XYZ file of C-alpha atoms in Angstrom:
675
model
C 41.280 -14.226 1.349
C 37.791 -13.843 2.821
C 36.948 -10.188 2.322
C 33.254 -10.223 1.355
C 30.426 -9.388 3.672
C 27.065 -10.699 2.474
C 23.649 -9.525 3.732
C 20.293 -10.783 2.426
C 16.818 -9.698 3.233
C 14.038 -12.118 2.214
C 10.930 -10.035 1.431
C 7.474 -10.987 0.345
C 8.096 -10.103 -3.295
C 11.853 -9.871 -3.726
C 14.972 -11.274 -2.019
C 17.488 -8.440 -1.724
C 21.224 -9.026 -1.745
C 23.757 -6.507 -0.434
C 27.492 -7.241 -0.947
C 30.335 -5.263 0.600
C 33.986 -5.942 -0.423
C 36.203 -4.962 2.514
C 39.336 -4.839 0.362
C 38.042 -2.412 -2.285
C 35.175 -0.801 -0.417
C 32.879 -1.608 -3.337
C 29.206 -2.139 -2.711
C 27.163 -4.239 -5.151
C 23.445 -5.048 -4.957
C 21.075 -7.359 -6.693
C 17.497 -8.548 -6.362
C 15.823 -11.854 -7.136
C 12.247 -13.139 -6.772
C 11.408 -14.590 -3.349
C 10.406 -18.321 -3.176
C 7.904 -18.586 -0.311
C 7.408 -22.327 -0.829
C 11.179 -22.954 -0.541
C 12.618 -19.895 1.318
C 16.262 -20.970 1.222
C 16.093 -21.242 -2.613
C 15.593 -17.516 -3.006
C 18.735 -16.882 -0.894
C 20.724 -19.296 -2.984
C 19.395 -17.711 -6.196
C 20.497 -14.296 -4.922
C 24.040 -15.551 -4.152
C 24.222 -17.175 -7.518
C 23.034 -13.917 -9.207
C 25.624 -11.898 -7.277
C 28.349 -14.331 -8.565
C 29.693 -15.029 -5.075
C 31.813 -18.011 -4.042
C 31.253 -19.347 -0.516
C 34.978 -19.534 0.259
C 35.235 -15.700 -0.258
C 32.425 -14.857 2.122
C 33.615 -13.602 5.527
C 30.288 -12.846 7.099
C 26.763 -13.979 6.019
C 23.881 -12.293 7.857
C 20.278 -12.370 6.820
C 16.680 -11.647 7.781
C 13.996 -14.184 6.971
C 10.279 -14.258 6.735
C 10.093 -18.028 7.449
C 8.494 -17.592 10.909
C 6.235 -14.769 9.947
C 4.870 -16.639 6.895
C 4.413 -19.856 8.871
C 2.236 -18.118 11.498
C 0.195 -16.158 8.983
C -0.417 -19.104 6.689
C -0.815 -21.504 9.634
C 1.497 -24.040 7.983
C 2.554 -25.355 11.398
C 3.746 -28.725 12.724
C 1.430 -30.801 14.961
C 2.032 -29.193 18.294
C 0.773 -30.007 21.817
C 0.560 -27.918 24.991
C 1.073 -29.342 28.453
C -0.191 -27.091 31.227
C -1.379 -27.054 34.848
C -4.779 -28.676 35.586
C -7.491 -26.114 35.111
C -5.560 -23.862 32.653
C -6.141 -25.653 29.398
C -8.292 -22.800 27.988
C -5.933 -19.826 28.562
C -5.165 -19.567 24.811
C -8.946 -19.284 24.136
C -9.740 -16.917 26.997
C -6.696 -14.622 26.268
C -7.389 -11.069 27.566
C -10.938 -10.964 26.225
C -10.067 -7.991 24.019
C -10.722 -7.443 20.325
C -8.695 -5.718 17.685
C -11.818 -3.874 16.450
C -13.842 -3.011 19.572
C -16.966 -2.096 17.592
C -17.138 -5.110 15.304
C -19.209 -7.652 17.197
C -19.038 -10.164 14.368
C -15.299 -10.228 13.839
C -13.645 -13.023 15.775
C -10.021 -13.339 16.843
C -8.062 -15.936 14.975
C -8.081 -19.496 16.318
C -5.266 -20.434 18.751
C -2.113 -21.956 17.168
C -2.789 -25.153 19.219
C -6.346 -26.351 19.160
C -8.103 -27.548 22.333
C -7.813 -31.227 21.446
C -4.065 -30.876 21.515
C -3.860 -29.087 24.894
C -3.355 -31.367 27.931
C -3.414 -30.872 31.696
C -1.443 -32.609 34.457
C -1.576 -32.353 38.189
C 1.055 -29.919 39.479
C 0.983 -26.766 41.492
C 3.474 -24.125 42.574
C 2.413 -21.152 44.644
C 3.298 -17.535 44.061
C 6.381 -17.732 46.302
C 7.757 -20.739 44.380
C 6.852 -23.418 46.933
C 5.935 -26.778 45.345
C 2.431 -27.580 46.530
C 1.834 -30.517 44.164
C 4.802 -32.356 42.719
C 4.791 -33.877 39.235
C 3.844 -37.566 38.955
C 6.397 -39.081 36.521
C 4.079 -41.920 35.584
C 1.333 -39.501 34.562
C 3.762 -37.671 32.292
C 5.038 -40.917 30.691
C 1.475 -42.019 29.939
C 0.823 -38.620 28.344
C 4.086 -38.890 26.337
C 2.999 -42.186 24.797
C -0.385 -40.628 23.872
C 1.440 -37.764 22.148
C 3.650 -40.225 20.380
C 0.728 -42.111 18.932
C -0.761 -38.793 17.797
C 2.392 -38.016 15.783
C 3.189 -34.866 17.793
C 6.183 -33.013 16.433
C 6.569 -30.231 18.976
C 5.533 -29.683 22.600
C 5.092 -26.496 24.656
C 5.207 -26.823 28.437
C 3.746 -23.922 30.490
C 2.873 -24.286 34.173
C 1.410 -21.567 36.364
C 4.003 -19.782 38.503
C 6.866 -21.573 36.667
C 8.436 -18.151 36.253
C 9.302 -18.184 39.979
C 10.195 -21.932 40.216
C 10.890 -23.961 37.103
C 11.333 -27.342 38.892
C 8.085 -28.957 37.695
C 8.583 -27.813 34.123
C 12.198 -29.121 34.164
C 11.070 -32.549 35.350
C 8.364 -32.861 32.721
C 10.705 -31.777 29.962
C 13.330 -34.349 30.943
C 10.706 -37.140 30.947
C 9.210 -36.026 27.575
C 12.691 -35.871 26.004
C 13.496 -39.316 27.330
C 10.233 -40.747 25.914
C 10.138 -38.723 22.723
C 13.796 -37.912 21.814
C 13.015 -36.635 18.293
C 10.328 -34.187 19.430
C 11.023 -30.451 19.842
C 10.260 -29.392 23.443
C 10.363 -25.949 25.097
C 9.293 -24.630 28.472
C 7.952 -21.294 29.501
C 10.591 -20.890 32.198
C 13.296 -21.093 29.559
C 11.498 -19.054 26.900
C 9.992 -16.192 28.989
C 10.212 -16.520 32.799
C 7.729 -13.675 33.479
C 4.385 -13.261 35.274
C 1.057 -13.170 33.363
C 0.139 -16.617 32.197
C -1.446 -15.625 28.883
C 1.585 -13.675 27.579
C 4.009 -16.323 28.810
C 1.923 -19.232 27.460
C 1.365 -17.475 24.112
C 5.095 -16.837 23.651
C 5.901 -20.429 24.560
C 3.347 -21.766 22.101
C 4.719 -19.602 19.285
C 8.184 -20.755 20.134
C 6.955 -24.349 19.999
C 5.139 -24.132 16.691
C 8.038 -22.353 14.999
C 10.865 -24.441 16.522
C 10.751 -27.411 14.063
C 10.152 -25.029 11.098
C 13.153 -22.769 11.729
C 15.360 -25.703 12.805
C 14.737 -27.430 9.446
C 15.179 -24.180 7.560
C 18.505 -23.235 9.195
C 19.935 -26.734 8.863
C 18.983 -26.931 5.194
C 20.513 -23.504 4.568
C 23.674 -24.467 6.475
C 24.015 -27.624 4.315
C 23.610 -25.646 1.064
C 26.031 -22.950 2.119
C 28.672 -25.561 3.138
C 28.328 -27.023 -0.337
C 29.132 -23.577 -1.709
C 32.252 -23.463 0.524
C 30.931 -21.222 3.318
C 32.129 -22.635 6.689
C 31.390 -19.789 9.102
C 28.293 -19.223 11.255
C 25.107 -18.147 9.542
C 23.800 -15.075 11.398
C 20.033 -14.596 11.565
C 18.401 -11.237 12.508
C 15.845 -11.504 15.280
C 13.030 -9.194 16.474
C 15.198 -7.355 19.039
C 17.421 -5.914 16.434
C 20.346 -8.263 17.005
C 21.494 -11.506 15.367
C 21.725 -15.085 16.590
C 23.971 -17.799 15.282
C 22.390 -20.851 13.710
C 23.066 -22.918 16.872
C 20.823 -20.618 19.006
C 17.990 -20.066 16.490
C 15.967 -23.226 17.372
C 16.026 -22.393 21.111
C 14.427 -18.954 20.573
C 12.455 -19.640 17.437
C 9.699 -17.074 18.299
C 12.233 -14.310 17.956
C 12.295 -14.929 14.202
C 8.613 -14.031 13.939
C 9.654 -10.519 12.832
C 13.095 -11.241 11.636
C 12.949 -9.575 8.238
C 11.001 -6.538 9.480
C 13.698 -5.503 12.034
C 16.410 -5.112 9.358
C 14.885 -2.019 7.901
C 14.745 -0.244 11.247
C 18.434 -0.976 11.840
C 19.352 0.362 8.434
C 17.222 3.482 8.997
C 19.053 4.204 12.261
C 22.466 3.840 10.639
C 21.648 5.982 7.627
C 20.159 8.755 9.751
C 23.177 8.915 12.011
C 25.524 9.019 9.009
C 23.576 12.071 7.897
C 23.844 13.692 11.329
C 20.300 13.009 12.572
C 19.625 11.460 15.993
C 15.841 11.575 15.495
C 14.495 9.727 12.469
C 11.402 7.856 11.215
C 12.129 4.885 8.974
C 9.732 4.245 6.127
C 10.398 0.889 4.504
C 7.868 0.490 1.731
C 8.144 -2.641 -0.275
C 5.854 -4.639 -2.586
C 3.212 -5.741 -0.130
C 3.547 -3.570 2.997
C 5.157 -0.557 4.680
C 7.089 -0.948 7.924
C 7.520 2.221 10.002
C 10.034 2.585 12.809
C 11.158 5.474 15.090
C 14.548 6.436 16.446
C 14.699 9.057 19.236
C 17.943 10.468 20.527
C 19.885 7.703 18.834
C 17.865 4.741 20.139
C 15.198 2.802 18.352
C 11.962 2.236 20.268
C 11.652 -1.223 21.759
C 8.326 -2.822 22.753
C 7.075 -6.050 24.308
C 3.494 -5.519 23.097
C 3.552 -7.088 19.673
C 2.124 -10.016 17.734
C 1.755 -11.432 14.288
C -1.907 -12.214 14.808
C -3.966 -10.214 17.322
C -4.660 -12.010 20.558
C -1.438 -14.055 20.604
C 1.338 -11.789 22.013
C 5.009 -12.573 21.716
C 6.779 -11.397 24.865
C 10.289 -11.055 23.597
C 11.589 -7.480 23.291
C 11.177 -6.282 19.731
C 11.919 -3.202 17.687
C 8.662 -1.277 17.673
C 7.480 -1.381 14.032
C 4.125 -0.358 12.682
C 3.253 -2.383 9.597
C 0.364 -1.382 7.249
C -0.790 -2.955 4.006
C 0.647 -0.241 1.721
C 3.129 -1.343 -0.882
C 3.783 -1.128 -4.528
C 1.430 -4.072 -5.088
C -1.370 -2.830 -2.802
C -4.717 -2.984 -4.627
C -7.097 -0.061 -5.005
C -10.791 -0.898 -4.528
C -14.235 0.581 -3.889
C -15.833 -0.333 -0.539
C -19.513 -0.852 0.196
C -19.934 2.797 1.183
C -18.690 3.958 -2.135
C -15.265 5.168 -0.947
C -11.939 4.572 -2.646
C -9.685 2.298 -0.550
C -6.075 1.134 -0.945
C -4.840 -2.167 0.469
C -4.318 -4.098 2.641
C -4.967 -6.553 -0.147
C -1.870 -7.006 -2.343
C -1.109 -8.450 -5.742
C 1.986 -9.967 -4.105
C 4.856 -11.449 -6.073
C 2.564 -13.569 -8.191
C 0.563 -12.388 -10.082
C 1.909 -8.961 -9.024
C 0.779 -5.568 -10.385
C -0.867 -5.523 -13.841
C 2.181 -3.748 -15.328
C 4.423 -6.700 -14.329
C 2.747 -8.837 -17.072
C 2.448 -11.877 -14.749
C -1.279 -12.176 -14.909
C -2.346 -9.447 -12.475
C -5.339 -7.371 -13.515
C -6.202 -5.295 -10.392
C -5.041 -1.635 -10.097
C -2.108 -1.198 -7.775
C 0.128 1.626 -6.526
C 2.869 0.540 -9.026
C 0.284 0.738 -11.869
C -0.807 4.210 -10.709
C 2.823 5.451 -10.492
C 3.434 4.153 -14.062
C 0.349 5.847 -15.458
C 1.466 9.222 -13.967
C 4.996 8.851 -15.357
C 6.660 8.697 -11.983
C 7.767 5.139 -12.606
C 9.608 4.253 -15.863
C 8.919 1.191 -17.984
C 12.386 -0.217 -17.311
C 13.146 -1.737 -13.869
C 16.218 -3.525 -12.573
C 18.462 -1.705 -15.084
C 16.271 -2.772 -17.974
C 16.124 -6.431 -16.947
C 12.429 -6.058 -16.086
C 10.019 -4.388 -18.483
C 6.745 -2.854 -17.358
C 3.626 -2.674 -19.602
C 2.026 0.798 -19.432
C -1.017 -0.325 -21.416
C -1.852 -3.019 -18.908
C -1.355 -0.491 -16.068
C -3.817 1.899 -17.825
C -6.309 -0.893 -18.280
C -6.169 -1.812 -14.577
C -6.527 1.819 -13.423
C -9.536 2.172 -15.726
C -11.502 0.043 -13.298
C -11.222 2.813 -10.641
C -11.834 5.525 -13.270
C -15.092 3.808 -14.314
C -16.258 3.297 -10.772
C -15.844 6.976 -9.845
C -16.267 8.786 -13.122
C -12.635 9.853 -13.236
C -10.170 10.078 -16.114
C -7.409 7.471 -15.976
C -4.971 10.115 -14.756
C -7.369 11.347 -12.093
C -7.949 7.745 -10.975
C -4.214 7.021 -10.749
C -3.631 10.229 -8.712
C -6.540 9.349 -6.342
C -5.116 5.893 -5.801
C -1.760 7.344 -4.675
C -3.362 10.064 -2.565
C -5.270 7.402 -0.640
C -2.153 5.335 -0.220
C -0.270 8.376 1.069
C -3.107 9.149 3.504
C -2.914 5.658 4.909
C 0.792 5.993 5.444
C 0.441 9.398 7.081
C -2.011 7.949 9.526
C 0.555 5.303 10.443
C 3.319 7.938 10.768
C 1.055 9.816 13.211
C 0.450 6.699 15.263
C 4.156 6.027 15.802
C 5.128 9.637 16.370
C 2.367 11.998 17.564
C 0.569 9.351 19.525
C 3.820 8.501 21.352
C 4.462 12.132 22.276
C 6.919 12.949 19.439
C 6.726 15.934 17.105
C 7.346 14.793 13.489
C 8.941 18.204 12.755
C 11.830 17.210 14.961
C 12.596 14.148 12.800
C 14.064 13.225 9.462
C 12.253 10.662 7.312
C 14.404 7.887 5.924
C 12.533 6.602 2.825
C 13.671 3.265 1.439
C 12.397 -0.061 0.166
C 11.529 -0.471 -3.551
C 8.599 2.011 -3.283
C 9.552 4.293 -0.352
C 11.335 6.915 -2.385
C 8.371 7.224 -4.733
C 6.252 8.512 -1.864
C 8.673 9.941 0.720
C 8.578 13.636 -0.296
C 4.735 13.700 -0.314
C 4.528 12.149 3.117
C 7.110 14.558 4.496
C 5.197 17.511 3.119
C 1.906 16.369 4.692
C 3.584 15.616 8.066
C 5.742 18.800 7.991
C 8.901 16.626 8.269
C 11.717 18.945 7.151
C 14.083 16.387 5.636
C 13.841 13.199 3.600
C 16.859 10.850 3.311
C 17.035 8.365 0.468
C 20.023 6.017 0.914
C 22.304 5.038 -1.986
C 20.628 1.636 -2.357
C 17.080 2.092 -1.008
C 15.632 -1.104 -2.465
C 18.132 -3.187 -0.523
C 18.612 -1.009 2.527
C 17.011 -3.563 4.744
C 19.479 -6.130 3.587
C 22.306 -3.704 4.449
C 20.804 -3.409 7.984
C 21.662 -7.144 8.505
C 25.388 -6.256 8.412
C 25.044 -3.487 11.017
C 23.830 -5.464 14.030
C 25.520 -7.273 16.940
C 24.790 -10.622 18.563
C 22.087 -9.822 21.050
C 20.146 -11.663 23.702
C 17.458 -10.231 26.014
C 16.891 -11.921 29.372
C 14.225 -10.992 31.935
C 12.901 -11.849 35.362
C 9.791 -10.912 37.261
C 10.766 -9.057 40.454
C 8.016 -7.178 42.197
C 9.074 -5.006 45.090
C 8.452 -1.495 46.482
C 11.296 0.719 45.366
C 11.861 2.138 48.837
C 12.434 -1.403 50.196
C 15.341 -2.433 47.971
C 19.085 -1.832 48.239
C 21.807 -1.657 45.552
C 23.274 -4.916 46.825
C 19.946 -6.719 46.424
C 19.604 -5.496 42.843
C 23.215 -6.509 42.094
C 22.537 -9.969 43.326
C 19.436 -10.397 41.135
C 21.170 -9.043 38.070
C 24.260 -11.158 38.686
C 22.198 -14.359 38.113
C 20.939 -12.976 34.780
C 24.429 -11.950 33.781
C 25.848 -15.399 34.323
C 23.094 -16.820 32.060
C 23.826 -14.132 29.458
C 27.583 -14.902 29.522
C 26.930 -18.586 28.810
C 24.717 -17.607 25.815
C 27.353 -15.298 24.380
C 30.063 -17.942 24.834
C 27.922 -20.412 22.907
C 27.677 -17.838 20.125
C 31.517 -17.615 20.060
C 31.647 -14.109 21.540
C 34.677 -13.302 23.708
C 34.386 -11.514 26.959
C 36.258 -8.526 25.550
C 33.543 -8.092 22.954
C 30.662 -8.539 25.425
C 28.514 -5.781 26.937
C 25.762 -6.361 29.504
C 23.164 -3.598 29.786
C 20.734 -3.464 32.711
C 17.135 -2.255 32.666
C 14.526 -1.982 35.478
C 10.868 -2.186 34.758
C 9.159 0.430 36.998
C 5.642 1.747 37.586
C 3.625 3.840 39.975
C 1.966 1.609 42.562
C -1.455 0.443 41.268
C -0.492 0.816 37.571
C -0.953 -2.031 35.200
C 1.848 -1.180 32.703
C 5.469 -0.479 33.419
C 8.300 1.455 31.779
C 11.821 0.043 31.226
C 14.442 2.421 32.697
C 17.971 1.860 31.398
C 20.666 1.927 34.106
C 23.746 1.053 32.028
C 26.169 -1.713 33.103
C 25.489 -1.028 36.781
C 23.183 1.304 38.712
C 25.230 3.941 40.536
C 22.395 5.509 42.550
C 18.870 4.469 43.350
C 17.824 8.147 43.540
C 19.108 8.705 39.962
C 17.229 5.613 38.761
C 14.040 6.873 40.408
C 14.425 10.334 38.775
C 15.010 8.698 35.407
C 11.719 6.853 35.726
C 9.754 10.083 36.547
C 11.293 11.804 33.517
C 10.532 8.884 31.171
C 6.964 8.747 32.493
C 6.564 12.441 31.855
C 7.818 12.129 28.310
C 5.706 9.038 27.523
C 2.433 10.112 29.089
C 2.875 13.839 29.798
C 2.470 13.117 33.495
C 4.664 12.290 36.497
C 4.106 12.358 40.291
C 7.242 12.389 42.417
C 5.091 11.997 45.559
C 3.610 8.811 44.278
C 4.995 5.455 45.481
C 7.025 3.578 42.860
C 7.595 -0.141 42.550
C 9.827 -2.404 40.531
C 8.046 -4.820 38.332
C 10.821 -6.722 36.614
C 14.488 -6.824 35.781
C 15.883 -7.014 32.196
C 19.277 -7.607 30.786
C 20.478 -7.056 27.227
C 23.642 -9.022 26.346
C 25.503 -7.572 23.287
C 28.277 -9.412 21.520
C 29.963 -6.856 19.319
C 30.435 -7.971 15.743
C 32.893 -6.048 13.481
C 30.945 -3.874 11.080
C 31.846 -2.531 7.632
C 32.947 1.030 7.277
C 31.329 2.442 4.144
C 33.499 4.691 2.047
C 33.078 8.470 1.540
C 33.133 10.004 -1.919
C 34.258 13.299 -3.304
C 32.736 15.305 -6.214
C 33.493 13.592 -9.509
C 31.792 14.394 -12.828
C 28.961 16.655 -13.859
C 25.235 16.384 -13.096
C 24.451 16.839 -16.845
C 26.192 13.488 -17.544
C 23.652 11.729 -15.302
C 20.666 12.950 -17.313
C 18.970 9.949 -18.957
C 15.984 11.547 -20.643
C 13.060 13.887 -20.229
C 9.525 12.589 -19.831
C 6.073 13.821 -18.962
C 5.297 13.344 -15.289
C 2.094 14.265 -13.472
C 2.551 16.847 -10.727
C 0.030 19.210 -9.222
C -2.864 18.320 -11.564
C -0.859 18.594 -14.800
C 1.913 16.800 -16.699
C 5.262 18.480 -16.558
C 8.362 17.784 -18.727
C 10.711 16.367 -16.108
C 14.369 15.440 -15.999
C 15.148 11.829 -15.335
C 18.609 11.065 -13.848
C 20.651 7.926 -13.511
C 21.551 7.817 -9.856
C 24.742 5.919 -10.379
C 26.138 8.787 -12.361
C 25.061 11.674 -10.141
C 28.179 13.139 -8.581
C 28.575 13.994 -4.866
C 27.565 17.560 -3.888
C 25.160 17.799 -6.850
C 21.971 19.829 -6.303
C 18.859 18.694 -8.102
C 15.861 21.025 -8.327
C 12.443 19.448 -8.511
C 10.572 18.307 -10.390
C 12.914 15.438 -11.122
C 13.024 11.623 -11.186
C 16.041 9.655 -10.057
C 16.189 6.000 -11.317
C 18.450 3.210 -10.244
C 18.568 -0.579 -10.187
C 16.513 -1.110 -7.060
C 14.240 1.930 -6.776
C 12.924 5.187 -8.156
C 12.941 8.523 -6.285
C 10.446 11.269 -6.996
C 11.489 14.877 -6.275
C 8.311 16.967 -6.694
C 8.195 20.647 -7.583
C 9.273 22.962 -4.725
C 11.692 20.320 -3.425
C 15.541 20.250 -3.704
C 17.785 17.175 -3.394
C 21.507 17.253 -2.523
C 23.846 14.288 -2.688
C 26.072 13.939 0.406
C 29.478 12.306 0.744
C 27.952 8.895 1.329
C 25.791 9.307 -1.843
C 22.579 9.739 0.218
C 19.935 11.919 -1.352
C 18.957 14.686 1.077
C 15.608 16.104 -0.025
C 14.202 19.285 1.527
C 11.194 21.448 0.647
C 12.077 24.896 -0.633
C 11.228 27.714 1.776
């Protein structure tokens, strides 16, 4: 019987494995080192370590950093761009903006496709979709042969105004595929049929450079899993917070650019709702970075303004996640102005923090936590030993620079790290019009529970939730998502000039395309849900807001009022006398996937039995003798008064003085500050 659900999250330092047995309700977790040079190997090592047999696995879902790493490291296949004559330099021109407005010397990264690999052909379609200049097939064939001689592995096709009429792109793609059958080809009208040539071209280019990489990755992983006896679809998490089957992954490769990052946000949403919170901020702090997400009234914020490298946007809807270089391996350093900094440089998996004994010598957050006693010398249930002497020696570098004692230096390192994370929390909450005091903070990842209480105190967040398995919570998120596809169409019209029938007709075309996609994924009609959204804006505005209208809009007046209310919440401003226009139509296609129901637990045992030891831990400028608990043995309904340390296989939780933690029926730690 297939009763095991397997979820894996491939991180920068560790690959996390989460296993749920449907028959017994038992959850087991494990971690193994990531293998960036051979990403599927880390997954296979994790399955081996979890002692799983492929024939017993019912569902296998995972998030991967394959796409993210390829873009950051620029390990990309030889890719060409074919575009309209006169538009070869759009990737260079971009929007003319800079990430740091005041740094005149800092350049934006080079385009993913260099100018020598970008080619123009004669074609033209006007804004209404009329073909002004048809494609010359012979010109395309000559270009195809040139690309063949160059050894081109992938081709992006992006013509101006193809979003309104894809005919010329379709013709060129057919010719290219006929001439170069082994080459990956994608068009902008298939990838992102929306206005704005830079965003559409950038997304198409990212899709093209990642296409061969993710195709090879997923086919290799499929082959390895079949050898282990797993015959079902491999589900891959994508940026929008859903999953795709392996057959769809190559078509929308750009959606994997933030695959692994999205899993944590999904897990945060699920955990918060289990605990009765509809507003929550997710803090996923791992070895190299911290990913922060926000859920408001039960929904995670979605954005289309995102990128892996600034200047090259990816236009697919994505869970809005703010990532900063603050992790357990983030390195503390002194800048040219004499200030203490923390990150974004990281010791990574290799050599790692100094205390890992893998050759690292620079002071990191993990080293600082170890020096202060907040982190024990045994990790992964004693399978990984930390060297406190090496941590002290690393932290001494900061102590010598600033004239601190080792303890003062370690404390300063963590205070700077916490300040960086608080800045990020403000960006995703206060800057968006949300009051952090109305939210719970879900702290997870290997390092999140070490810092969660301190961040909540600074931000006046009343509650911190630490899930039962914080170090692998992101992996768990991979089991909690549905098959999802996001389709869009540019549709510019004055709101007063449309009718319900016109909107229905436009949405119907998107729905037919979505139904085909879900059928290809093996989703039945009974398990399909199609949700409509309208992008709206005040006339003359540049940006628009997506207004959800459910499965069908019932009233144009109600839709208009919903836009005014959303504009008021987002920007503290609305004008019901101002003319409103529709900018685009969006459709989210959901294929419901059965999800595990995690068991509840009752009180069993005594808190005293969970006490492992007492050790000196640094709190409030002094060392305090602190109880250290084994989380696996802490019974439900227990109340732990701070200061306390809670240790487990995949993470360590710090409960500072003046804080209290209670274990709920799902074994979540609910931490609150004493009033």
